[in-house]
Coordinates of C-alpha atoms in Angstrom, one line a residue:
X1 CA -39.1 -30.4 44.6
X2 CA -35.8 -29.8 43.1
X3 CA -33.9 -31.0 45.8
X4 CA -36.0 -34.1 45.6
X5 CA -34.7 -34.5 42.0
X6 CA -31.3 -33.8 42.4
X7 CA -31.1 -36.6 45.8
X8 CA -33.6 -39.3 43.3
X9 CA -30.7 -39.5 40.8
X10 CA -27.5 -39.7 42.1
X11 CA -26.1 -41.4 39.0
X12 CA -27.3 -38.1 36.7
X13 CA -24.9 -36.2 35.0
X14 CA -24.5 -32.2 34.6
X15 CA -24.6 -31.1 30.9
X16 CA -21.5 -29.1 29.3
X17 CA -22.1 -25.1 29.3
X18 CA -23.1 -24.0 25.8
X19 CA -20.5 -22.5 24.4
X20 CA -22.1 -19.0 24.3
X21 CA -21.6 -19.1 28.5
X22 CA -18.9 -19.6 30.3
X23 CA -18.5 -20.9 33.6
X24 CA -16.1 -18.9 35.8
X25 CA -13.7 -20.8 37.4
X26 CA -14.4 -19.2 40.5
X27 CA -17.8 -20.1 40.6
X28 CA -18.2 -22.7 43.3
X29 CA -20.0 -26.2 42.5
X30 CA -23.9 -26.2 43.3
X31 CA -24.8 -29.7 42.5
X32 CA -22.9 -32.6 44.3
X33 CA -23.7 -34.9 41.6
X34 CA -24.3 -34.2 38.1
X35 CA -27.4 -35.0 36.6
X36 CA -29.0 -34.4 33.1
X37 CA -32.1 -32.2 32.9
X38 CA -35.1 -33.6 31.1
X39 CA -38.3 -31.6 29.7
X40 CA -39.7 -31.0 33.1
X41 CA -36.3 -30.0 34.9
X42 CA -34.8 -27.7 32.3
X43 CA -36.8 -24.8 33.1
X44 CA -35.9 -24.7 36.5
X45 CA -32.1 -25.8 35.9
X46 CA -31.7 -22.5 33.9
X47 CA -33.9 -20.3 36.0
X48 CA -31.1 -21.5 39.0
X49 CA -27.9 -20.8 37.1
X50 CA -29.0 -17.9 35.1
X51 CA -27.2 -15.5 37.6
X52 CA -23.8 -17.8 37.6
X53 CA -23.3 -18.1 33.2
X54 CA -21.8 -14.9 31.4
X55 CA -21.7 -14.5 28.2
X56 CA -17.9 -14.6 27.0
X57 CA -16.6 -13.9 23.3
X58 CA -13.3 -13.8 22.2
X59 CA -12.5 -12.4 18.8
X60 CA -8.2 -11.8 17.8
X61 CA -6.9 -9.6 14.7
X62 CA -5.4 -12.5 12.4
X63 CA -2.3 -10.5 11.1
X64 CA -1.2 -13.2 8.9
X65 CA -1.5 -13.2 5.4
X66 CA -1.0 -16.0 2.7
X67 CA 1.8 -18.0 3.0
X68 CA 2.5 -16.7 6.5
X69 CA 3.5 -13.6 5.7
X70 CA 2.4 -10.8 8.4
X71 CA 0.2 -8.3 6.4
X72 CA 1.7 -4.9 7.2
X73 CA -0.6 -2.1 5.5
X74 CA -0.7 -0.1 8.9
X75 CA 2.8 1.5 8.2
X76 CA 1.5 2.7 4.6
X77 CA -1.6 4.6 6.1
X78 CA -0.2 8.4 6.5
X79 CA -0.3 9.2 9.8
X80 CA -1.2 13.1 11.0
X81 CA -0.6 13.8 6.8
X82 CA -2.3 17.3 7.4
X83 CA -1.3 18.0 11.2
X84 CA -0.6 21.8 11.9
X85 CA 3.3 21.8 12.3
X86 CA 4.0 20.0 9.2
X87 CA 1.8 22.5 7.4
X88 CA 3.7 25.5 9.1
X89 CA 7.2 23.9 8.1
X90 CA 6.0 23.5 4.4
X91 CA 4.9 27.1 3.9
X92 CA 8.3 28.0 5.5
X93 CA 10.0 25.7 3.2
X94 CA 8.3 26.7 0.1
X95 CA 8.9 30.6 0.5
X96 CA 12.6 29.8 1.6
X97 CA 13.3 30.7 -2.2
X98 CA 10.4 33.0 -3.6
X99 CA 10.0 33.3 -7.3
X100 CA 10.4 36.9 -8.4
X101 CA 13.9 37.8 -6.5
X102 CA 16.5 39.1 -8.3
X103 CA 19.9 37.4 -7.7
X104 CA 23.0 39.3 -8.4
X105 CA 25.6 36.9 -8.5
X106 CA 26.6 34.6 -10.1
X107 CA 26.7 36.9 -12.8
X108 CA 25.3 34.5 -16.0
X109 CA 24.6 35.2 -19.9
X110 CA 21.3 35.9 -19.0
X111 CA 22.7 39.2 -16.7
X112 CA 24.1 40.6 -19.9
X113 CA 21.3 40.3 -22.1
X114 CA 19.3 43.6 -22.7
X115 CA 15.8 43.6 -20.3
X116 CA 13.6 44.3 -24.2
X117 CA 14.9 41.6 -25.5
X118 CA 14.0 39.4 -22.1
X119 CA 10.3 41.1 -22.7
X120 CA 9.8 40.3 -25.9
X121 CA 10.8 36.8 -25.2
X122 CA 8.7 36.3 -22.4
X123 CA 6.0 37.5 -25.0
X124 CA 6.9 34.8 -27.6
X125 CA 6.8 31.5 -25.2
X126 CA 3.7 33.0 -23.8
X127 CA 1.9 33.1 -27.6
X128 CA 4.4 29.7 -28.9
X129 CA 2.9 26.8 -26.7
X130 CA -1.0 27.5 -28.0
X131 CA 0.4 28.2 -31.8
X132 CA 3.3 24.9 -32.4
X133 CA 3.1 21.4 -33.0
X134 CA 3.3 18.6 -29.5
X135 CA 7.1 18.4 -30.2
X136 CA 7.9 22.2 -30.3
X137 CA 6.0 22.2 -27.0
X138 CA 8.0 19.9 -25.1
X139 CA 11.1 21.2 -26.5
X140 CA 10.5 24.3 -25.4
X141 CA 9.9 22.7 -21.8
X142 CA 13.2 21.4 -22.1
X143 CA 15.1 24.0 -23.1
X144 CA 13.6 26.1 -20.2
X145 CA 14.6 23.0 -17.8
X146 CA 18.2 23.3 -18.8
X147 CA 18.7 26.9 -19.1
X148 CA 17.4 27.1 -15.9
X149 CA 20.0 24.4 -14.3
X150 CA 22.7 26.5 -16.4
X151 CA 21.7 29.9 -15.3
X152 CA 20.5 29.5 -11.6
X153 CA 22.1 28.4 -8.8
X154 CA 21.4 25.0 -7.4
X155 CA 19.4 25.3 -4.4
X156 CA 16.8 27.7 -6.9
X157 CA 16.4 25.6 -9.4
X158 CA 15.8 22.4 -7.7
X159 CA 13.4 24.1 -5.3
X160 CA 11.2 26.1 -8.7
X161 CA 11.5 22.9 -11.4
X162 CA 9.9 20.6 -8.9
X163 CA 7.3 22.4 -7.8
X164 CA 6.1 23.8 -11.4
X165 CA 7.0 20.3 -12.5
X166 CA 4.7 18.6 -10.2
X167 CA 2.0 21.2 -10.9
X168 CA 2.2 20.8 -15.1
X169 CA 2.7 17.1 -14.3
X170 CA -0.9 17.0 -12.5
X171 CA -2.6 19.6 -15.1
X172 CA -1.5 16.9 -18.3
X173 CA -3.1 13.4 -16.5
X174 CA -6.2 15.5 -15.5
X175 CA -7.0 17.0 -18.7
X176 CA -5.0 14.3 -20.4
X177 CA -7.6 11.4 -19.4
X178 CA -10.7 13.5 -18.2
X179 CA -11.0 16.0 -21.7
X180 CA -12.8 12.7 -23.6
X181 CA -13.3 10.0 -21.1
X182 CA -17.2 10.8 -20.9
X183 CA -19.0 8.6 -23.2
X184 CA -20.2 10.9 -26.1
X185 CA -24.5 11.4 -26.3
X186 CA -24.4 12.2 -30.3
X187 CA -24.7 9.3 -32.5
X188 CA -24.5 9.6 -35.9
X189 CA -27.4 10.0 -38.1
X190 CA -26.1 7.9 -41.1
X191 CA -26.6 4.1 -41.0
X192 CA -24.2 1.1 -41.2
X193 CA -23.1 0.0 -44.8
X194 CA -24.5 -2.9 -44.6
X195 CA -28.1 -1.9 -44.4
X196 CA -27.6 0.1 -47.8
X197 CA -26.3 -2.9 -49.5
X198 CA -22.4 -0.9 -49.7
X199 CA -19.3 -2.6 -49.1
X200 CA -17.5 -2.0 -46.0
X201 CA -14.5 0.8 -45.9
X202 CA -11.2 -1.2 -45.7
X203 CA -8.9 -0.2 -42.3
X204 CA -6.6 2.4 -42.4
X205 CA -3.1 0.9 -43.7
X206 CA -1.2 3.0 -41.5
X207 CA -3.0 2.0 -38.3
X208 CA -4.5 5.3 -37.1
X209 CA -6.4 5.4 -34.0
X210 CA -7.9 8.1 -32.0
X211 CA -7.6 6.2 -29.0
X212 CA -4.1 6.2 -27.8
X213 CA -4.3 4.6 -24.3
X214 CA -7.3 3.4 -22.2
X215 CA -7.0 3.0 -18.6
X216 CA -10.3 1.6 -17.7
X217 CA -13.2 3.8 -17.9
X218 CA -10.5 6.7 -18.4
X219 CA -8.7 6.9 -21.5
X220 CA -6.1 8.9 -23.6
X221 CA -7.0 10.6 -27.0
X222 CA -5.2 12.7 -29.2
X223 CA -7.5 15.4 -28.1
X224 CA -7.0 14.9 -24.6
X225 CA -3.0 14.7 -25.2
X226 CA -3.3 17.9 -27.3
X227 CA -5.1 19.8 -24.5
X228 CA -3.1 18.3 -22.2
X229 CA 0.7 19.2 -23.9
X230 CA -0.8 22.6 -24.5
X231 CA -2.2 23.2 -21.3
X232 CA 0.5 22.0 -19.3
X233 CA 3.6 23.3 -21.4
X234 CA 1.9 26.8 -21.2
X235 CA 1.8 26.6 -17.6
X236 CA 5.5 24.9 -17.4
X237 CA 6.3 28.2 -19.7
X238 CA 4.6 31.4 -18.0
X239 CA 6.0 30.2 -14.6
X240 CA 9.7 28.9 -15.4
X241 CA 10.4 32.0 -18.1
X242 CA 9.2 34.5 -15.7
X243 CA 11.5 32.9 -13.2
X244 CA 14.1 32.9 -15.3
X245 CA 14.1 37.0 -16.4
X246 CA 13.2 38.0 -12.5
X247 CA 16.3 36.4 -11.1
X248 CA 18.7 37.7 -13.7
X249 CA 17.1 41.4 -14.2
X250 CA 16.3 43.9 -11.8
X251 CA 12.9 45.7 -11.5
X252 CA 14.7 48.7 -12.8
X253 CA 15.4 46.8 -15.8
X254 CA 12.1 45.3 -16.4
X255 CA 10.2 49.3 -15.7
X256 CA 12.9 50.6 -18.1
X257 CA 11.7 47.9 -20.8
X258 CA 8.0 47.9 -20.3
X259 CA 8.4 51.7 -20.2
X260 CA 10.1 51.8 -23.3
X261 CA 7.4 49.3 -25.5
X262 CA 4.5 51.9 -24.4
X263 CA 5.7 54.9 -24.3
X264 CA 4.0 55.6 -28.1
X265 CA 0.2 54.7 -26.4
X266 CA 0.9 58.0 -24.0
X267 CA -0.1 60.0 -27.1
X268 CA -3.6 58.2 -26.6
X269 CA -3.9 59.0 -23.2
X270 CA -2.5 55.6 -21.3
X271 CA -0.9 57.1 -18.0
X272 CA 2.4 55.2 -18.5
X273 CA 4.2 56.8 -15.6
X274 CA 1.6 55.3 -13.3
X275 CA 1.7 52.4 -14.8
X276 CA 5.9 52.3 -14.5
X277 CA 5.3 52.9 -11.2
X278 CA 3.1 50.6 -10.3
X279 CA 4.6 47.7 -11.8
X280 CA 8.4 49.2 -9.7
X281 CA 6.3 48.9 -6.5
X282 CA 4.6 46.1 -7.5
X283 CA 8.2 44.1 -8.1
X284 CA 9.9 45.5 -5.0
X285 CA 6.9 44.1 -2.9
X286 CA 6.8 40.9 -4.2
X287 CA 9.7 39.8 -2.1
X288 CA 8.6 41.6 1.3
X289 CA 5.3 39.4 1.2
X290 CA 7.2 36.1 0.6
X291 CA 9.6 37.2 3.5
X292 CA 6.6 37.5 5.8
X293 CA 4.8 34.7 4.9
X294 CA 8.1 33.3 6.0
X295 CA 9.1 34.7 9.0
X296 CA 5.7 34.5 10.9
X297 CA 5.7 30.6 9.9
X298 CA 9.1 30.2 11.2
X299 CA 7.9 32.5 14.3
X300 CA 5.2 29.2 15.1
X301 CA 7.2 26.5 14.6
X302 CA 10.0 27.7 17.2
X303 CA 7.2 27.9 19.3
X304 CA 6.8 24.4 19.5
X305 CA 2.6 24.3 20.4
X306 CA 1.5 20.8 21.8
X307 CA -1.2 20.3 18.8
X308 CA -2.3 17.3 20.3
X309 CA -3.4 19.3 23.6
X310 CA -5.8 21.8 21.3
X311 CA -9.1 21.2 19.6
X312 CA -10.3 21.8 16.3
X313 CA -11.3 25.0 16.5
X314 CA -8.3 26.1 18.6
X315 CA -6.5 24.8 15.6
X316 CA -8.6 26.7 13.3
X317 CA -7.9 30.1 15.2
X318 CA -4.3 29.6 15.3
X319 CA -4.5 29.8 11.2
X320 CA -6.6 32.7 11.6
X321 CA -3.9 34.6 13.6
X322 CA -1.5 33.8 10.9
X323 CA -3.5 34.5 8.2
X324 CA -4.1 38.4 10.6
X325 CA -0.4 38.6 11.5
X326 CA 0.4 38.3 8.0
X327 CA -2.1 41.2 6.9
X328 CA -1.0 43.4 9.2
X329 CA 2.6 43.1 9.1
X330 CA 2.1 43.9 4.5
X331 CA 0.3 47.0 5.3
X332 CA 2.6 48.3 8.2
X333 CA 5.3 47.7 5.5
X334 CA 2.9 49.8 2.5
X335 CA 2.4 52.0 5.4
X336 CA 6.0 52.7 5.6
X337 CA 6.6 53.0 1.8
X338 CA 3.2 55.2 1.5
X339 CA 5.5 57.6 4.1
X340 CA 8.6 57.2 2.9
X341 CA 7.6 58.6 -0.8
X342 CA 5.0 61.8 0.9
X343 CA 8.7 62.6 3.1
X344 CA 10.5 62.4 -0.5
X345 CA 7.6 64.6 -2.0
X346 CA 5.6 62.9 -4.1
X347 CA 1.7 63.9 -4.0
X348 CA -0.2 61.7 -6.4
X349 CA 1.2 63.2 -9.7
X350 CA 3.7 60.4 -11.2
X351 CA 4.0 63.6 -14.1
X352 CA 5.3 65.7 -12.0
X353 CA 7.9 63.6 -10.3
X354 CA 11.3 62.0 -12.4
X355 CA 11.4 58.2 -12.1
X356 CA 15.5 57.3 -12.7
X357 CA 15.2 54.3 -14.7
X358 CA 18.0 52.7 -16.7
X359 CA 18.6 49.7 -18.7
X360 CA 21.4 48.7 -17.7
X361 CA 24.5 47.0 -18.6
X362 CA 24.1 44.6 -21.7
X363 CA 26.8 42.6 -23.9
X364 CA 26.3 43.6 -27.5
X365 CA 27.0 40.2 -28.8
X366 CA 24.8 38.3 -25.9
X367 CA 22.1 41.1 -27.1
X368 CA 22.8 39.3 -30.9
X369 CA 22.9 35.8 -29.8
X370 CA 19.5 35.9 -28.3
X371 CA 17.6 37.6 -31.3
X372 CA 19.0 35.5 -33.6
X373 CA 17.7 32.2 -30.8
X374 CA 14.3 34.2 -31.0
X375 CA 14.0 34.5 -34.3
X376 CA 14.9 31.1 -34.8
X377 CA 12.4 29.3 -32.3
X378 CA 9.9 31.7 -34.1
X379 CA 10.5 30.0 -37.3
X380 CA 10.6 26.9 -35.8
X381 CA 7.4 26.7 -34.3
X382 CA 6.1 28.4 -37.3
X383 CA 7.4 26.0 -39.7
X384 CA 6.2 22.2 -37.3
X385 CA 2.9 22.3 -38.2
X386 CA 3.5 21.6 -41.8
X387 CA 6.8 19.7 -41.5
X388 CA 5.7 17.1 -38.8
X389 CA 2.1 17.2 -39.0

């Protein structure tokens, strides 16, 4: 019967494909002449080809942008930010100059300063940040910048400032726009002026507001900048000062000085030779744990592991073995110290046993110079809140 159709109208013509199927071009011809389907031969038209049409889509990434210009965000999306190796070569990098060794030379004004007077101003920019006005605070930061460019040598300074000024930097625009950026749920009790037939309060002729910036649903108050100076400088302080008194003072020096401020609480029963000693093996260790940290970090990266080739948990088992090899290589060396005191006699009883401390050289008028600074900055910060507030 469909023969019969297709030989009855020679004159008929084949419809176009849709253009959800496409005819392959190898598909040979069925009909010799092309004829249109009607009601009663469409059924059996598509029942015939149904085999021959594929569905074909074609769909292209249109990489240009307004104007013609080709829209290239794929080079800003980091690539492998967190991969393995470039972890391992930033622990290596940031332990390349650990905080807390002492450096002998260059000898600076700081080396000739007495290790008390370093302690007792350690003490004072702890206490100053919480207890001064914005400006003191940021002074202070300043001052610490510079002595520290002055006093230390290049490569130590640029490596510490950066990373304890990225840290402060992300402490003040946390609690800087987060401390009052929630809306507040206590309304005030009192109603408008109007209702109780008052006049309205005139504006404030010198322009006070408690909002200083807004940045959308975040915003800037002077709480939130006062928590945020005060925060931030105080962190900037601790870990720049300390910085500062390690590198130019030995731990001697600083046992000799801490020594010295408590030796009147022995009389109460503090045990201030174990304390002293502590804090000496405390200060010599501080250096061996950078240096490992280092050293087995290094020890992977000349390695050179294919990352790519391992899985996750592969991964994952590789930082466990550094986080092990690290362990065990700090109590092989407290191990070896632990044997090295029992073969010099020492059984438990810091009374007992002399500990050779000494204060070292110090310049009588660089010992002057910073008490009158101290006492100075004390005043200072004492005397802000009522000058500038």
């Amino acid at each position: 019967m469909f023969t019969q159709l297709v030989h009855a109208h020679p004159s008929a013509k084949l419809p176009l494909p849709s253009p959800l199927y496409t005819v392959r071009p190898s598909t040979p011809p069925i009909f010799k002449h092309q004829f249109t389907p009607n009601s009663r031969t469409q059924f059996f038209f598509l029942q015939h080809h149904h085999q021959k049409l594929r569905p074909f889509i074609r769909c292209a990434a249109n990489s240009e942008g307004v104007g013609g210009n080709k829209l290239n965000w794929e080079k800003w999306v980091p690539r492998n930010f967190l991969a393995a190796d470039k972890v391992f070569r930033w622990i290596s990098e940031a332990t390349s100059s650990p905080i807390g060794q002492y450096i002998s030379s260059p000898t600076t004004f700081l080396h000739s300063v007495d290790s008390r007077i370093k302690l007792a101003w350690l003490l004072v920019l702890v206490v100053l940040p919480a207890r001064s006005h914005i400006s003191v605070r940021f002074g202070l930061v300043i001052f610490l910048a510079l002595l520290s460019m002055w006093m230390q040598p290049k490569q130590v300074w640029v490596d510490q400032l950066g990373r304890v000024t990225l840290l402060s930097g992300i402490l003040f625009i946390m609690l800087g726009l987060g401390t009052d950026s929630a809306p507040s749920l206590v309304f005030s009790r009192t109603p408008p002026p109007s209702i109780l037939g008052l006049p309205n309060l005139p504006t404030s002729l010198e322009g006070y507001s408690y909002v200083i910036m807004k940045f959308g649903p975040l915003q800037l108050t002077r709480k939130g900048l006062s928590t945020a100076s005060t925060s931030a400088c105080l962190t900037f302080t601790i870990f720049q000062s300390a910085s500062l008194c390690l590198t130019s003072t030995t731990p001697e020096q600083l046992a000799f000085a801490l020594q010295w401020f408590i030796h009147p609480l022995k009389h109460l029963g503090l045990p201030v030779a174990e304390i002293i000693l502590t804090l000496l093996l405390s200060l010599r260790f501080i250096t061996l744990v950078f240096d490992e940290v280092r050293n087995v970090a290094l020890g992977i990266v000349s390695r050179r592991i294919n990352w790519q080739l391992l899985t996750t948990m592969e991964t994952v088992d590789v930082f466990f073995t550094y986080i092990r090899r690290i362990f065990r290589n700090i109590f092989s060396h407290s191990e070896q110290i632990s044997q090295a005191m029992i073969a010099r006699g020492f059984r438990g009883d810091c009374n007992s046993h002399k500990l050779f401390l000494s204060a070292g050289t110090s310049s009588a008028m660089a010992n002057i110079l910073s008490l009158l600074c101290l006492v100075g900055l004390i005043g200072a910060a004492t005397w802000s809140k009522y000058l500038l507030s």
